[in-house]
C-alpha positions as MATLAB code, in Angstrom:
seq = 'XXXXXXXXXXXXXXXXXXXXXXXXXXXXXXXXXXXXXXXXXXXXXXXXXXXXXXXXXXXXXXXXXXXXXXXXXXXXXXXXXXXXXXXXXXXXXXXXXXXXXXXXXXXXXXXXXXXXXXXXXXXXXXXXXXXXXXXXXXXXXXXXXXXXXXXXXXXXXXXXXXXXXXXXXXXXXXXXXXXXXXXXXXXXXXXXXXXXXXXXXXXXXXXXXXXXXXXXXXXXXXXXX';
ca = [
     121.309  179.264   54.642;
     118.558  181.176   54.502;
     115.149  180.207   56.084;
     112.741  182.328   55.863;
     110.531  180.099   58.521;
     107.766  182.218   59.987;
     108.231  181.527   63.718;
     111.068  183.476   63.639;
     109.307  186.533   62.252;
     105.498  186.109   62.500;
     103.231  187.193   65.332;
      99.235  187.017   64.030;
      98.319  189.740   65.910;
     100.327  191.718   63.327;
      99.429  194.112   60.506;
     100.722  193.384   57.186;
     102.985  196.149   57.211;
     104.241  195.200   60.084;
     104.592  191.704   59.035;
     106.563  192.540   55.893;
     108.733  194.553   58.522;
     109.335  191.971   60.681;
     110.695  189.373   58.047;
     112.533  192.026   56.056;
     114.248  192.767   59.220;
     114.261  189.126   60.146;
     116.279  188.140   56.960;
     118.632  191.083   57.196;
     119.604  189.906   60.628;
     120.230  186.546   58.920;
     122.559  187.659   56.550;
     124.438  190.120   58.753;
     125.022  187.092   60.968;
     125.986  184.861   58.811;
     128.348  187.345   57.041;
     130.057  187.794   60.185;
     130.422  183.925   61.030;
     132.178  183.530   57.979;
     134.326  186.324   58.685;
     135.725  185.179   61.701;
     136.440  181.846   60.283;
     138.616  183.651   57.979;
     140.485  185.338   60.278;
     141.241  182.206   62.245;
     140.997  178.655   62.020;
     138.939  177.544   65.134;
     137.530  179.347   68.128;
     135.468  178.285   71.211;
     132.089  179.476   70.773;
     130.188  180.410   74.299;
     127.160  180.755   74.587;
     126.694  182.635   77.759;
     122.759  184.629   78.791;
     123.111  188.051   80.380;
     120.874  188.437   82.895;
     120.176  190.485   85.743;
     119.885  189.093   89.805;
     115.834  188.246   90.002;
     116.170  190.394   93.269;
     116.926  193.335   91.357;
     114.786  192.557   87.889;
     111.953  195.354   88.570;
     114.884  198.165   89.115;
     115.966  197.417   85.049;
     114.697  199.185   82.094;
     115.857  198.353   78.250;
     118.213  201.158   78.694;
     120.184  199.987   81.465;
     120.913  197.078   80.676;
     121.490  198.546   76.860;
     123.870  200.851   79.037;
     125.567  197.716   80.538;
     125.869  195.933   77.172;
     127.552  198.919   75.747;
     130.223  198.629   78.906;
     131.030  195.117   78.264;
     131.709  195.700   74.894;
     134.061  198.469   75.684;
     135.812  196.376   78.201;
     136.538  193.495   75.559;
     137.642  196.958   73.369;
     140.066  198.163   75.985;
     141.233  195.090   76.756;
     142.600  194.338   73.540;
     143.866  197.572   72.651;
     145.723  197.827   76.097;
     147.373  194.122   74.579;
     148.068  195.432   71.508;
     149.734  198.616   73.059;
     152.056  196.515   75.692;
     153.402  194.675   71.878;
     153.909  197.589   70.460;
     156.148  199.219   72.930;
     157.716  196.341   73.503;
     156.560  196.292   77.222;
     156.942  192.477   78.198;
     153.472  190.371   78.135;
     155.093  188.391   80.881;
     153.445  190.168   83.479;
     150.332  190.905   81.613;
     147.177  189.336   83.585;
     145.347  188.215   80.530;
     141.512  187.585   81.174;
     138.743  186.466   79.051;
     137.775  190.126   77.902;
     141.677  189.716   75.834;
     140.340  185.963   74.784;
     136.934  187.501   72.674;
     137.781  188.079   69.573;
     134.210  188.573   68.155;
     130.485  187.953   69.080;
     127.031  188.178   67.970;
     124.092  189.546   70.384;
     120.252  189.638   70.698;
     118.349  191.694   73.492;
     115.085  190.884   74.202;
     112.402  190.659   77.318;
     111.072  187.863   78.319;
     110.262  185.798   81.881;
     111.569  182.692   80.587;
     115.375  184.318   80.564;
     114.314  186.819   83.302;
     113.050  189.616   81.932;
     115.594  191.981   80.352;
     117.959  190.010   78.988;
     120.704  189.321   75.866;
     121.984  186.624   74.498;
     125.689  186.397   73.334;
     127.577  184.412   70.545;
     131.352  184.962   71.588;
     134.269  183.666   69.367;
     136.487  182.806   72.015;
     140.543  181.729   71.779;
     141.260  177.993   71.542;
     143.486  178.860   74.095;
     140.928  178.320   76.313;
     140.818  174.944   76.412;
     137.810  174.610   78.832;
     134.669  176.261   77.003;
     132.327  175.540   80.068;
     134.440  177.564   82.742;
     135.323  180.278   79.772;
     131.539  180.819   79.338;
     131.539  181.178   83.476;
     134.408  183.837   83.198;
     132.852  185.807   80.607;
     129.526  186.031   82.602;
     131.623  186.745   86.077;
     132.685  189.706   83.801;
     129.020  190.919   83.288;
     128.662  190.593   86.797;
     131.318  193.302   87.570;
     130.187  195.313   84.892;
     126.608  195.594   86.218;
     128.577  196.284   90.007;
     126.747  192.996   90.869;
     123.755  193.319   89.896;
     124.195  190.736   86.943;
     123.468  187.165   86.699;
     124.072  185.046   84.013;
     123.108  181.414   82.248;
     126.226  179.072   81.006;
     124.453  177.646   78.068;
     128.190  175.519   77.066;
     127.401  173.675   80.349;
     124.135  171.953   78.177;
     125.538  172.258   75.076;
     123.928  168.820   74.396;
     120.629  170.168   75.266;
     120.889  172.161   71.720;
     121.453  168.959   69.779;
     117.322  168.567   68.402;
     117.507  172.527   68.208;
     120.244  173.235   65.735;
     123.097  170.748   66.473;
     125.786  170.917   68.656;
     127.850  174.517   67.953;
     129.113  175.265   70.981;
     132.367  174.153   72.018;
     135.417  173.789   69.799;
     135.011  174.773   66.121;
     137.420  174.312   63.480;
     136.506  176.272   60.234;
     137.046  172.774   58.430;
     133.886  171.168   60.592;
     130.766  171.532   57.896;
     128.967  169.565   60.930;
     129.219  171.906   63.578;
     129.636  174.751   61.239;
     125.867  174.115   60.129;
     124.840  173.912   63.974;
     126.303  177.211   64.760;
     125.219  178.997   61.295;
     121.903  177.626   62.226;
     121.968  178.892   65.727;
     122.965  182.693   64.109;
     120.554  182.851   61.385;
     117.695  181.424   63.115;
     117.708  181.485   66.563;
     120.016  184.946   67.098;
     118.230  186.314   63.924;
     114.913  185.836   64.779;
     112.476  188.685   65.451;
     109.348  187.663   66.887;
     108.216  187.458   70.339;
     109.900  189.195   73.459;
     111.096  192.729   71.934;
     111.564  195.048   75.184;
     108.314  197.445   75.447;
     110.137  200.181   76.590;
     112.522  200.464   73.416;
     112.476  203.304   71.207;
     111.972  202.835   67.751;
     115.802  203.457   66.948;
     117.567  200.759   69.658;
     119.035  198.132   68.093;
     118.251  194.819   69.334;
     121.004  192.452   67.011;
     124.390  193.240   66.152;
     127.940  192.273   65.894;
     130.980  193.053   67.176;
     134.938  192.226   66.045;
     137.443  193.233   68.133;
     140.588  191.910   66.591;
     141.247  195.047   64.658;
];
């Protein structure tokens, strides 16, 4: 699925070279996306994809440059990390799970993000793809507990958006693909490649002005292995 649309990519007030940047950049977001989506569905049969917005308080909004909240991004991440290893280490000793407060960070097995600026979202903010357990049977409150989660990691200052509580808003957009999705699904399996290589792919429009050339603003990460 690849769409090369310009309204993910294009912005007139562009040079050409930048414009050839853009969609090269554009595309290989798109395929790195999709790569991954397919590689979690190999892994396991279904997940619950959230489809949570990182924000921070409006309050605090002025006090946040790219970098922290790049800083707090990075800290989530390596909560979900620690969380699973600290799992995996209880099996291996043979330390019983019994007593092991499992939390959403252990339920993530994978996700996709986008940072970007932008006053509709509240300035600095990223946008998040999990692949969350089917154990958790309720996607709306397991997008809530993944953004309570940001919240401690920014020490409060974080906010968030549960986009699973309107996943039928997305339904003109790209389909519904948030929710329950079985790897069997071609319906909702479209939505959600859709909503990865277009809408977390795209490039145009609302890139952080205080980014260096070097910061990343798409990636990936699996946290199963």
């Amino acid at each position: 699925m690849i769409d090369s649309s310009k309204k993910y990519w294009f912005d007139k007030n562009d040079d050409s070279h930048t414009q050839k940047r853009k969609k090269q950049r554009f595309i290989r977001n798109q395929i790195t996306g999709l790569n991954f989506e397919d590689e979690m569905f190999e892994l396991r049969k279904s997940y619950q994809i959230l489809y949570p917005t990182l924000k921070i308080d409006e309050r605090l909004r002025d006090d946040v440059t790219f970098i922290t909240m790049q800083g707090y991004r990075d800290r989530l991440f390596q909560r979900i990390k620690d969380a699973h290893a600290y799992e995996r280490k209880r099996r291996r000793i043979g330390k019983p799970l019994k007593d092991f407060e499992r939390t959403i960070l252990n339920d993530i097995h994978g996700l996709i993000w986008r940072q970007e600026y932008g006053e509709d979202c509240g300035a600095h903010h990223i946008h998040i793809v999990a692949f969350a357990s089917v154990s958790r049977r309720d996607h709306v409150t397991a997008c809530d507990d993944l953004g309570m989660a940001w919240v401690r990691v920014t020490n409060g200052w974080g906010d968030f958006h549960n986009g699973n509580r309107y996943v039928h808003s997305y339904r003109n957009k790209w389909g519904v693909a948030i929710g329950y999705v079985h790897r069997d699904d071609d319906k909702k399996r479209s939505a959600l490649q859709k909503l990865i290589g277009l809408y977390m792919a795209k490039v145009a429009g609302q890139e952080p002005i205080d980014r260096g050339e070097d910061d990343k603003l798409f990636g990936r990460r699996m946290f199963d292995r």
